[in-house]
PDB file of C-alpha atoms in Angstrom:
ATOM      1  CA  MET A 211       7.241 169.921 -51.610  1.00  0.00           C
ATOM      2  CA  SER A 212       5.654 167.966 -54.422  1.00  0.00           C
ATOM      3  CA  ARG A 213       7.512 165.172 -56.196  1.00  0.00           C
ATOM      4  CA  PRO A 214       8.929 166.042 -59.630  1.00  0.00           C
ATOM      5  CA  ALA A 215       6.613 165.053 -62.432  1.00  0.00           C
ATOM      6  CA  LYS A 216       9.204 162.770 -64.037  1.00  0.00           C
ATOM      7  CA  ASN A 217       9.283 160.545 -60.944  1.00  0.00           C
ATOM      8  CA  ARG A 218       5.559 160.093 -60.691  1.00  0.00           C
ATOM      9  CA  PRO A 219       4.331 156.525 -61.197  1.00  0.00           C
ATOM     10  CA  LEU A 220       2.286 155.309 -64.170  1.00  0.00           C
ATOM     11  CA  ASN A 221       4.463 157.091 -66.719  1.00  0.00           C
ATOM     12  CA  PRO A 222       3.491 155.485 -70.094  1.00  0.00           C
ATOM     13  CA  ARG A 223       6.867 156.196 -71.723  1.00  0.00           C
ATOM     14  CA  ARG A 224       8.819 154.648 -68.861  1.00  0.00           C
ATOM     15  CA  ILE A 225       6.498 151.630 -68.705  1.00  0.00           C
ATOM     16  CA  GLY A 226       6.837 151.219 -72.460  1.00  0.00           C
ATOM     17  CA  VAL A 227      10.650 151.171 -72.253  1.00  0.00           C
ATOM     18  CA  ILE A 228      10.601 148.518 -69.506  1.00  0.00           C
ATOM     19  CA  ALA A 229       8.000 146.459 -71.411  1.00  0.00           C
ATOM     20  CA  THR A 230      10.044 146.575 -74.623  1.00  0.00           C
ATOM     21  CA  HIS A 231      13.205 145.551 -72.770  1.00  0.00           C
ATOM     22  CA  THR A 232      11.327 142.679 -71.097  1.00  0.00           C
ATOM     23  CA  PHE A 233       9.936 141.524 -74.437  1.00  0.00           C
ATOM     24  CA  THR A 234      13.440 141.502 -75.957  1.00  0.00           C
ATOM     25  CA  GLN A 235      14.823 139.753 -72.878  1.00  0.00           C
ATOM     26  CA  LEU A 236      12.242 136.964 -73.121  1.00  0.00           C
ATOM     27  CA  VAL A 237      12.685 136.514 -76.862  1.00  0.00           C
ATOM     28  CA  ARG A 238      16.407 135.932 -76.317  1.00  0.00           C
ATOM     29  CA  MET A 239      15.689 133.092 -73.865  1.00  0.00           C
ATOM     30  CA  LYS A 240      16.023 130.098 -76.167  1.00  0.00           C
ATOM     31  CA  VAL A 241      13.936 127.904 -73.874  1.00  0.00           C
ATOM     32  CA  PHE A 242      10.855 129.586 -75.299  1.00  0.00           C
ATOM     33  CA  TYR A 243      11.864 128.643 -78.839  1.00  0.00           C
ATOM     34  CA  PHE A 244      11.106 125.014 -78.017  1.00  0.00           C
ATOM     35  CA  LEU A 245       7.629 125.929 -76.812  1.00  0.00           C
ATOM     36  CA  ALA A 246       7.000 127.981 -79.951  1.00  0.00           C
ATOM     37  CA  ILE A 247       8.290 125.222 -82.255  1.00  0.00           C
ATOM     38  CA  PHE A 248       6.119 122.682 -80.437  1.00  0.00           C
ATOM     39  CA  ALA A 249       3.046 124.857 -80.866  1.00  0.00           C
ATOM     40  CA  VAL A 250       3.748 125.468 -84.560  1.00  0.00           C
ATOM     41  CA  ILE A 251       4.295 121.746 -85.212  1.00  0.00           C
ATOM     42  CA  VAL A 252       1.046 120.817 -83.492  1.00  0.00           C
ATOM     43  CA  LEU A 253      -0.887 123.465 -85.385  1.00  0.00           C
ATOM     44  CA  GLY A 254       0.800 122.679 -88.705  1.00  0.00           C
ATOM     45  CA  SER A 255       0.146 118.946 -88.344  1.00  0.00           C
ATOM     46  CA  ASN A 256      -3.568 119.704 -88.645  1.00  0.00           C
ATOM     47  CA  LEU A 257      -2.990 120.550 -92.287  1.00  0.00           C
ATOM     48  CA  PHE A 258      -1.996 116.950 -92.966  1.00  0.00           C
ATOM     49  CA  ASN A 259      -4.630 115.416 -90.666  1.00  0.00           C
ATOM     50  CA  ILE A 260      -1.988 113.596 -88.616  1.00  0.00           C
ATOM     51  CA  GLN A 261      -4.299 113.461 -85.593  1.00  0.00           C
ATOM     52  CA  GLY A 262      -6.873 111.619 -87.705  1.00  0.00           C
ATOM     53  CA  ILE A 263      -4.568 108.763 -88.658  1.00  0.00           C
ATOM     54  CA  GLY A 264      -6.062 105.492 -87.397  1.00  0.00           C
ATOM     55  CA  ARG A 265      -9.474 107.104 -86.946  1.00  0.00           C
ATOM     56  CA  PRO A 266     -11.550 106.225 -90.021  1.00  0.00           C
ATOM     57  CA  ASP A 267     -14.664 107.547 -88.240  1.00  0.00           C
ATOM     58  CA  LEU A 268     -13.237 111.061 -88.325  1.00  0.00           C
ATOM     59  CA  GLN A 269     -14.639 112.525 -91.523  1.00  0.00           C
ATOM     60  CA  GLY A 270     -16.358 115.575 -92.923  1.00  0.00           C
ATOM     61  CA  MET A 271     -16.981 118.464 -90.555  1.00  0.00           C
ATOM     62  CA  ASP A 272     -15.604 116.475 -87.615  1.00  0.00           C
ATOM     63  CA  VAL A 273     -12.156 117.066 -89.114  1.00  0.00           C
ATOM     64  CA  LEU A 274     -12.701 120.828 -88.979  1.00  0.00           C
ATOM     65  CA  ARG A 275     -13.914 120.606 -85.367  1.00  0.00           C
ATOM     66  CA  MET A 276     -10.800 118.552 -84.543  1.00  0.00           C
ATOM     67  CA  ILE A 277      -8.575 121.260 -86.033  1.00  0.00           C
ATOM     68  CA  ARG A 278     -10.363 123.899 -83.952  1.00  0.00           C
ATOM     69  CA  SER A 279     -10.059 121.798 -80.811  1.00  0.00           C
ATOM     70  CA  TRP A 280      -6.365 120.988 -81.289  1.00  0.00           C
ATOM     71  CA  SER A 281      -5.459 124.528 -82.248  1.00  0.00           C
ATOM     72  CA  LEU A 282      -7.231 126.259 -79.362  1.00  0.00           C
ATOM     73  CA  GLY A 283      -6.016 123.576 -76.943  1.00  0.00           C
ATOM     74  CA  THR A 284      -2.432 124.131 -78.085  1.00  0.00           C
ATOM     75  CA  MET A 285      -2.815 127.898 -77.745  1.00  0.00           C
ATOM     76  CA  THR A 286      -4.210 127.525 -74.228  1.00  0.00           C
ATOM     77  CA  LEU A 287      -1.384 125.210 -73.128  1.00  0.00           C
ATOM     78  CA  PHE A 288       1.290 127.393 -74.728  1.00  0.00           C
ATOM     79  CA  SER A 289      -0.035 130.695 -73.343  1.00  0.00           C
ATOM     80  CA  VAL A 290      -0.574 129.400 -69.801  1.00  0.00           C
ATOM     81  CA  VAL A 291       2.883 127.789 -69.599  1.00  0.00           C
ATOM     82  CA  LEU A 292       4.519 130.862 -71.130  1.00  0.00           C
ATOM     83  CA  GLY A 293       2.619 133.223 -68.833  1.00  0.00           C
ATOM     84  CA  VAL A 294       3.617 131.304 -65.705  1.00  0.00           C
ATOM     85  CA  VAL A 295       7.233 130.476 -66.554  1.00  0.00           C
ATOM     86  CA  ALA A 296       8.142 133.801 -68.147  1.00  0.00           C
ATOM     87  CA  THR A 297       6.700 135.859 -65.299  1.00  0.00           C
ATOM     88  CA  ALA A 298       8.204 133.615 -62.631  1.00  0.00           C
ATOM     89  CA  LEU A 299      11.650 134.089 -64.200  1.00  0.00           C
ATOM     90  CA  LEU A 300      11.557 137.879 -64.410  1.00  0.00           C
ATOM     91  CA  LEU A 301      12.343 139.075 -60.897  1.00  0.00           C
ATOM     92  CA  PRO A 302      14.895 136.338 -59.986  1.00  0.00           C
ATOM     93  CA  LYS A 303      16.715 136.856 -63.301  1.00  0.00           C
ATOM     94  CA  ASP A 304      16.881 140.627 -62.816  1.00  0.00           C
ATOM     95  CA  VAL A 305      18.291 140.039 -59.318  1.00  0.00           C
ATOM     96  CA  GLU A 306      20.796 137.498 -60.658  1.00  0.00           C
ATOM     97  CA  ASP A 307      21.917 139.818 -63.478  1.00  0.00           C
ATOM     98  CA  ARG A 308      21.890 142.765 -61.041  1.00  0.00           C
ATOM     99  CA  THR A 309      19.671 144.585 -63.533  1.00  0.00           C
ATOM    100  CA  LEU A 310      17.129 145.193 -60.791  1.00  0.00           C
ATOM    101  CA  TYR A 311      19.644 147.163 -58.690  1.00  0.00           C
ATOM    102  CA  THR A 312      20.548 149.325 -61.684  1.00  0.00           C
ATOM    103  CA  ILE A 313      16.898 150.073 -62.433  1.00  0.00           C
ATOM    104  CA  LEU A 314      15.900 150.799 -58.837  1.00  0.00           C
ATOM    105  CA  ALA A 315      18.966 153.040 -58.398  1.00  0.00           C
ATOM    106  CA  LYS A 316      17.379 155.328 -60.960  1.00  0.00           C
ATOM    107  CA  PRO A 317      14.195 157.339 -60.335  1.00  0.00           C
ATOM    108  CA  VAL A 318      11.988 154.477 -61.503  1.00  0.00           C
ATOM    109  CA  PRO A 319       8.891 153.880 -59.346  1.00  0.00           C
ATOM    110  CA  ARG A 320       8.515 150.226 -58.455  1.00  0.00           C
ATOM    111  CA  LEU A 321       4.935 150.248 -59.705  1.00  0.00           C
ATOM    112  CA  ASP A 322       6.155 151.233 -63.179  1.00  0.00           C
ATOM    113  CA  TYR A 323       8.767 148.493 -63.033  1.00  0.00           C
ATOM    114  CA  LEU A 324       6.166 145.821 -62.197  1.00  0.00           C
ATOM    115  CA  ILE A 325       3.667 147.045 -64.801  1.00  0.00           C
ATOM    116  CA  GLY A 326       6.389 147.213 -67.453  1.00  0.00           C
ATOM    117  CA  LYS A 327       7.555 143.685 -66.689  1.00  0.00           C
ATOM    118  CA  LEU A 328       4.014 142.284 -66.846  1.00  0.00           C
ATOM    119  CA  ALA A 329       3.285 144.248 -70.032  1.00  0.00           C
ATOM    120  CA  GLY A 330       6.401 142.755 -71.661  1.00  0.00           C
ATOM    121  CA  VAL A 331       5.216 139.227 -70.889  1.00  0.00           C
ATOM    122  CA  LEU A 332       1.706 139.946 -72.160  1.00  0.00           C
ATOM    123  CA  LEU A 333       3.122 141.483 -75.335  1.00  0.00           C
ATOM    124  CA  LEU A 334       5.120 138.317 -76.010  1.00  0.00           C
ATOM    125  CA  ILE A 335       2.061 136.115 -75.407  1.00  0.00           C
ATOM    126  CA  PHE A 336      -0.109 138.342 -77.618  1.00  0.00           C
ATOM    127  CA  VAL A 337       2.365 138.237 -80.512  1.00  0.00           C
ATOM    128  CA  SER A 338       2.757 134.447 -80.156  1.00  0.00           C
ATOM    129  CA  LEU A 339      -1.019 133.891 -80.138  1.00  0.00           C
ATOM    130  CA  LEU A 340      -1.446 136.221 -83.099  1.00  0.00           C
ATOM    131  CA  VAL A 341       1.017 134.138 -85.133  1.00  0.00           C
ATOM    132  CA  MET A 342      -0.719 130.917 -84.088  1.00  0.00           C
ATOM    133  CA  ASP A 343      -4.146 132.370 -84.880  1.00  0.00           C
ATOM    134  CA  LEU A 344      -2.984 133.296 -88.384  1.00  0.00           C
ATOM    135  CA  LEU A 345      -1.583 129.797 -88.860  1.00  0.00           C
ATOM    136  CA  MET A 346      -4.811 128.206 -87.610  1.00  0.00           C
ATOM    137  CA  THR A 347      -6.874 130.432 -89.915  1.00  0.00           C
ATOM    138  CA  GLY A 348      -4.731 129.453 -92.900  1.00  0.00           C
ATOM    139  CA  VAL A 349      -5.000 125.732 -92.136  1.00  0.00           C
ATOM    140  CA  LEU A 350      -8.768 125.929 -91.552  1.00  0.00           C
ATOM    141  CA  THR A 351      -9.317 127.903 -94.758  1.00  0.00           C
ATOM    142  CA  ILE A 352      -7.487 125.304 -96.845  1.00  0.00           C
ATOM    143  CA  ARG A 353      -9.212 122.340 -95.195  1.00  0.00           C
ATOM    144  CA  THR A 354     -12.652 123.997 -95.391  1.00  0.00           C
ATOM    145  CA  HIS A 355     -12.377 124.642 -99.120  1.00  0.00           C
ATOM    146  CA  MET A 356     -11.087 121.102 -99.680  1.00  0.00           C
ATOM    147  CA  LEU A 357     -14.103 119.720 -97.803  1.00  0.00           C
ATOM    148  CA  VAL A 358     -16.571 121.942 -99.678  1.00  0.00           C
ATOM    149  CA  ALA A 359     -15.163 120.795-103.035  1.00  0.00           C
ATOM    150  CA  GLU A 360     -15.304 117.141-101.931  1.00  0.00           C
ATOM    151  CA  GLN A 361     -18.879 117.375-100.652  1.00  0.00           C
ATOM    152  CA  MET A 362     -20.145 119.300-103.691  1.00  0.00           C
ATOM    153  CA  GLU A 363     -18.702 116.625-105.968  1.00  0.00           C
ATOM    154  CA  ARG A 364     -20.135 113.841-103.815  1.00  0.00           C
ATOM    155  CA  PHE A 365     -23.635 115.343-103.696  1.00  0.00           C
ATOM    156  CA  ALA A 366     -23.672 116.836-107.175  1.00  0.00           C
ATOM    157  CA  SER A 367     -27.166 115.419-107.812  1.00  0.00           C
ATOM    158  CA  TRP A 368     -28.721 117.298-104.860  1.00  0.00           C
ATOM    159  CA  PRO A 369     -30.983 120.308-105.479  1.00  0.00           C
ATOM    160  CA  GLN A 370     -29.101 123.618-105.472  1.00  0.00           C
ATOM    161  CA  ALA A 371     -30.861 124.802-102.278  1.00  0.00           C
ATOM    162  CA  ASP A 372     -29.676 121.714-100.378  1.00  0.00           C
ATOM    163  CA  LYS A 373     -26.131 122.122-101.686  1.00  0.00           C
ATOM    164  CA  ASP A 374     -26.117 125.794-100.626  1.00  0.00           C
ATOM    165  CA  SER A 375     -27.306 124.784 -97.158  1.00  0.00           C
ATOM    166  CA  LEU A 376     -24.552 122.149 -96.884  1.00  0.00           C
ATOM    167  CA  ARG A 377     -21.941 124.632 -98.080  1.00  0.00           C
ATOM    168  CA  ALA A 378     -23.061 127.196 -95.473  1.00  0.00           C
ATOM    169  CA  GLU A 379     -22.943 124.549 -92.734  1.00  0.00           C
ATOM    170  CA  ILE A 380     -19.397 123.579 -93.682  1.00  0.00           C
ATOM    171  CA  MET A 381     -18.230 127.185 -93.954  1.00  0.00           C
ATOM    172  CA  ALA A 382     -19.574 127.837 -90.431  1.00  0.00           C
ATOM    173  CA  GLN A 383     -17.004 125.308 -89.181  1.00  0.00           C
ATOM    174  CA  GLY A 384     -14.163 127.176 -90.896  1.00  0.00           C
ATOM    175  CA  PRO A 385     -12.462 130.374 -89.753  1.00  0.00           C
ATOM    176  CA  THR A 386     -14.969 132.790 -88.181  1.00  0.00           C
ATOM    177  CA  TRP A 387     -14.881 135.923 -86.063  1.00  0.00           C
ATOM    178  CA  SER A 388     -15.995 133.806 -83.098  1.00  0.00           C
ATOM    179  CA  LEU A 389     -12.854 131.714 -83.536  1.00  0.00           C
ATOM    180  CA  HIS A 390     -10.708 134.842 -83.314  1.00  0.00           C
ATOM    181  CA  GLY A 391     -12.744 135.844 -80.250  1.00  0.00           C
ATOM    182  CA  ALA A 392     -11.902 132.480 -78.689  1.00  0.00           C
ATOM    183  CA  THR A 393      -8.206 133.214 -79.300  1.00  0.00           C
ATOM    184  CA  LEU A 394      -8.711 136.537 -77.505  1.00  0.00           C
ATOM    185  CA  ALA A 395     -10.323 134.654 -74.596  1.00  0.00           C
ATOM    186  CA  VAL A 396      -7.220 132.419 -74.481  1.00  0.00           C
ATOM    187  CA  PHE A 397      -5.063 135.558 -74.251  1.00  0.00           C
ATOM    188  CA  MET A 398      -7.190 137.003 -71.435  1.00  0.00           C
ATOM    189  CA  ARG A 399      -6.899 133.746 -69.494  1.00  0.00           C
ATOM    190  CA  SER A 400      -3.101 133.877 -69.835  1.00  0.00           C
ATOM    191  CA  ALA A 401      -3.114 137.543 -68.711  1.00  0.00           C
ATOM    192  CA  VAL A 402      -4.834 136.572 -65.458  1.00  0.00           C
ATOM    193  CA  ILE A 403      -2.443 133.678 -64.775  1.00  0.00           C
ATOM    194  CA  ALA A 404       0.579 135.879 -65.619  1.00  0.00           C
ATOM    195  CA  SER A 405      -0.565 138.551 -63.149  1.00  0.00           C
ATOM    196  CA  THR A 406      -1.032 135.795 -60.575  1.00  0.00           C
ATOM    197  CA  ALA A 407       2.552 134.654 -61.193  1.00  0.00           C
ATOM    198  CA  LEU A 408       3.749 138.252 -60.768  1.00  0.00           C
ATOM    199  CA  LEU A 409       2.010 138.451 -57.397  1.00  0.00           C
ATOM    200  CA  LEU A 410       3.460 135.138 -56.218  1.00  0.00           C
ATOM    201  CA  SER A 411       6.961 136.074 -57.386  1.00  0.00           C
ATOM    202  CA  THR A 412       6.961 139.107 -55.065  1.00  0.00           C
ATOM    203  CA  PHE A 413       6.511 136.765 -52.103  1.00  0.00           C
ATOM    204  CA  SER A 414       9.001 134.159 -53.262  1.00  0.00           C
ATOM    205  CA  THR A 415      12.686 134.214 -54.164  1.00  0.00           C
ATOM    206  CA  SER A 416      12.526 130.787 -55.847  1.00  0.00           C
ATOM    207  CA  THR A 417      11.431 130.477 -59.455  1.00  0.00           C
ATOM    208  CA  LEU A 418      10.490 126.828 -58.915  1.00  0.00           C
ATOM    209  CA  PHE A 419       8.246 127.662 -55.958  1.00  0.00           C
ATOM    210  CA  THR A 420       6.532 130.438 -57.899  1.00  0.00           C
ATOM    211  CA  THR A 421       5.975 128.178 -60.907  1.00  0.00           C
ATOM    212  CA  ILE A 422       4.563 125.269 -58.907  1.00  0.00           C
ATOM    213  CA  SER A 423       2.377 127.548 -56.768  1.00  0.00           C
ATOM    214  CA  CYS A 424       1.017 129.297 -59.845  1.00  0.00           C
ATOM    215  CA  PHE A 425       0.100 126.043 -61.578  1.00  0.00           C
ATOM    216  CA  LEU A 426      -1.600 124.983 -58.330  1.00  0.00           C
ATOM    217  CA  VAL A 427      -3.613 128.238 -58.331  1.00  0.00           C
ATOM    218  CA  TYR A 428      -4.544 127.599 -61.966  1.00  0.00           C
ATOM    219  CA  PHE A 429      -5.651 124.055 -61.143  1.00  0.00           C
ATOM    220  CA  ILE A 430      -7.749 125.187 -58.173  1.00  0.00           C
ATOM    221  CA  GLY A 431      -9.157 128.093 -60.205  1.00  0.00           C
ATOM    222  CA  ASN A 432     -10.652 125.612 -62.651  1.00  0.00           C
ATOM    223  CA  PHE A 433     -12.747 124.248 -59.784  1.00  0.00           C
ATOM    224  CA  GLN A 434     -13.593 127.664 -58.353  1.00  0.00           C
ATOM    225  CA  ALA A 435     -17.159 127.539 -59.701  1.00  0.00           C
ATOM    226  CA  ASP A 436     -17.752 124.255 -57.869  1.00  0.00           C
ATOM    227  CA  ALA A 437     -16.465 125.843 -54.644  1.00  0.00           C
ATOM    228  CA  ARG A 438     -18.800 128.809 -55.145  1.00  0.00           C
ATOM    229  CA  ASP A 439     -21.737 126.488 -55.703  1.00  0.00           C
ATOM    230  CA  MET A 440     -20.786 124.664 -52.521  1.00  0.00           C
ATOM    231  CA  TYR A 441     -20.893 127.934 -50.586  1.00  0.00           C
ATOM    232  CA  LEU A 442     -24.174 129.059 -52.075  1.00  0.00           C
ATOM    233  CA  SER A 443     -25.803 125.653 -51.782  1.00  0.00           C
ATOM    234  CA  SER A 444     -27.920 125.011 -48.708  1.00  0.00           C
ATOM    235  CA  GLY A 445     -28.480 121.360 -49.461  1.00  0.00           C
ATOM    236  CA  ASP A 446     -27.850 118.544 -47.053  1.00  0.00           C
ATOM    237  CA  GLY A 447     -24.375 117.099 -46.652  1.00  0.00           C
ATOM    238  CA  ILE A 448     -22.470 120.417 -46.706  1.00  0.00           C
ATOM    239  CA  GLY A 449     -21.447 121.605 -43.260  1.00  0.00           C
ATOM    240  CA  PRO A 450     -20.314 125.077 -42.144  1.00  0.00           C
ATOM    241  CA  GLY A 451     -16.667 124.079 -42.624  1.00  0.00           C
ATOM    242  CA  GLY A 452     -17.284 123.076 -46.230  1.00  0.00           C
ATOM    243  CA  ARG A 453     -19.164 126.295 -46.950  1.00  0.00           C
ATOM    244  CA  ILE A 454     -16.402 128.432 -45.421  1.00  0.00           C
ATOM    245  CA  ALA A 455     -13.793 126.556 -47.437  1.00  0.00           C
ATOM    246  CA  GLY A 456     -15.876 127.070 -50.562  1.00  0.00           C
ATOM    247  CA  LEU A 457     -16.166 130.812 -49.827  1.00  0.00           C
ATOM    248  CA  ALA A 458     -12.393 131.091 -49.290  1.00  0.00           C
ATOM    249  CA  VAL A 459     -11.633 129.377 -52.589  1.00  0.00           C
ATOM    250  CA  ALA A 460     -14.246 131.450 -54.428  1.00  0.00           C
ATOM    251  CA  VAL A 461     -12.799 134.741 -53.117  1.00  0.00           C
ATOM    252  CA  VAL A 462      -9.058 134.057 -53.374  1.00  0.00           C
ATOM    253  CA  PHE A 463      -8.737 132.127 -56.629  1.00  0.00           C
ATOM    254  CA  PRO A 464      -9.726 133.447 -60.082  1.00  0.00           C
ATOM    255  CA  ASP A 465     -12.509 131.501 -61.777  1.00  0.00           C
ATOM    256  CA  PHE A 466     -10.776 130.134 -64.873  1.00  0.00           C
ATOM    257  CA  GLN A 467     -13.891 128.220 -65.927  1.00  0.00           C
ATOM    258  CA  LEU A 468     -15.332 131.539 -67.079  1.00  0.00           C
ATOM    259  CA  PHE A 469     -12.816 131.495 -69.936  1.00  0.00           C
ATOM    260  CA  ASN A 470     -14.047 128.124 -71.229  1.00  0.00           C
ATOM    261  CA  VAL A 471     -16.172 129.842 -73.891  1.00  0.00           C
ATOM    262  CA  ILE A 472     -13.831 128.242 -76.421  1.00  0.00           C
ATOM    263  CA  ASP A 473     -15.651 124.913 -75.945  1.00  0.00           C
ATOM    264  CA  GLY A 474     -18.803 126.279 -77.585  1.00  0.00           C
ATOM    265  CA  VAL A 475     -16.798 127.894 -80.392  1.00  0.00           C
ATOM    266  CA  ILE A 476     -15.149 124.555 -81.173  1.00  0.00           C
ATOM    267  CA  GLU A 477     -18.629 123.106 -81.751  1.00  0.00           C
ATOM    268  CA  GLY A 478     -19.445 125.981 -84.111  1.00  0.00           C
ATOM    269  CA  ALA A 479     -21.431 128.231 -81.749  1.00  0.00           C
ATOM    270  CA  ALA A 480     -21.153 132.009 -82.094  1.00  0.00           C
ATOM    271  CA  LEU A 481     -19.326 133.951 -79.399  1.00  0.00           C
ATOM    272  CA  PRO A 482     -21.344 137.089 -78.482  1.00  0.00           C
ATOM    273  CA  LEU A 483     -19.501 140.368 -78.075  1.00  0.00           C
ATOM    274  CA  ALA A 484     -21.181 140.780 -74.682  1.00  0.00           C
ATOM    275  CA  ALA A 485     -19.485 137.580 -73.468  1.00  0.00           C
ATOM    276  CA  LEU A 486     -16.102 138.881 -74.619  1.00  0.00           C
ATOM    277  CA  GLY A 487     -16.816 142.208 -72.897  1.00  0.00           C
ATOM    278  CA  THR A 488     -17.592 140.398 -69.651  1.00  0.00           C
ATOM    279  CA  LEU A 489     -14.363 138.410 -69.894  1.00  0.00           C
ATOM    280  CA  ALA A 490     -12.430 141.622 -70.589  1.00  0.00           C
ATOM    281  CA  GLY A 491     -13.904 143.198 -67.440  1.00  0.00           C
ATOM    282  CA  ILE A 492     -13.005 140.156 -65.330  1.00  0.00           C
ATOM    283  CA  THR A 493      -9.485 140.098 -66.780  1.00  0.00           C
ATOM    284  CA  ILE A 494      -8.889 143.798 -66.062  1.00  0.00           C
ATOM    285  CA  PHE A 495     -10.175 143.340 -62.505  1.00  0.00           C
ATOM    286  CA  TYR A 496      -7.795 140.472 -61.702  1.00  0.00           C
ATOM    287  CA  VAL A 497      -4.791 142.010 -63.485  1.00  0.00           C
ATOM    288  CA  VAL A 498      -5.229 145.347 -61.685  1.00  0.00           C
ATOM    289  CA  LEU A 499      -5.867 143.641 -58.329  1.00  0.00           C
ATOM    290  CA  HIS A 500      -2.844 141.335 -58.606  1.00  0.00           C
ATOM    291  CA  THR A 501      -0.576 144.128 -59.816  1.00  0.00           C
ATOM    292  CA  PHE A 502      -1.693 146.435 -56.994  1.00  0.00           C
ATOM    293  CA  VAL A 503      -1.080 143.785 -54.311  1.00  0.00           C
ATOM    294  CA  SER A 504       2.265 142.942 -55.966  1.00  0.00           C
ATOM    295  CA  TRP A 505       3.242 146.607 -55.704  1.00  0.00           C
ATOM    296  CA  LEU A 506       2.271 146.730 -52.008  1.00  0.00           C
ATOM    297  CA  VAL A 507       4.558 143.756 -51.313  1.00  0.00           C
ATOM    298  CA  PHE A 508       7.346 144.790 -53.692  1.00  0.00           C
ATOM    299  CA  ALA A 509       7.451 148.388 -52.397  1.00  0.00           C
ATOM    300  CA  GLY A 510       8.466 147.196 -48.939  1.00  0.00           C
ATOM    301  CA  LYS A 511      11.193 144.770 -50.052  1.00  0.00           C
ATOM    302  CA  GLU A 512      14.879 145.572 -49.550  1.00  0.00           C
ATOM    303  CA  PHE A 513      17.349 144.759 -52.336  1.00  0.00           C
TER     304      PHE A 513
END
């Protein structure tokens, strides 16, 4: 006898309800307000060039690059911390509030529950990054136009062609589509680390253990490319043990260095759509893999 359609997993409506509830649940946790306020203060301080105080060498387009660097750095820190902490809190809090027992007592497949929880976290991160991106764009727009006006007044005697070239160079350091693409890359990085935290939380009953383990995975993942090079390298000085260790690290841990495309964007380089497409493919692979393994573990747990 086939299972009723309403109990089949991957029901979008059911996942949407769980994701919305998770989003509301996380918004009500006041601990995240401090993270959001911190991020807004750091981003807003760029408008008044607070980071440049005591640095007389920081002038012209370097100021715009500094704003890009600080803003994207703040977004990365905020999204990674939020992705790890929020996801690590979900399952233990639902057990503590006995919400998990209520949900699982209903015909809710555990896969839908896990996907809905992860989707709620990602929705919160996406909304937070969208607000920060808008703030960064506003600050950069104001500072870019201020710099253009200053430079045009300073070099008023230049030929018009040279002034147009200088204006274009300055505007390239302002808000661009590549900058928004870098924000999207920051979101995709946080999606991978959040799915990693979901996987670890199904093994652990301690929020602290999950959080520390996830940050350790993130740290190791930033050296994953070096481990892969160690495995592929046949140079002297690398024994079989080192190569096996490099292979293990390269297979198990996500390569977070792939998401460091924001470094080039900070310097004013364009971010190709193909690079974003590659990152999207890598992100979907890790999120699906981690969620699937989480479901395999979570499906066998007794509550």
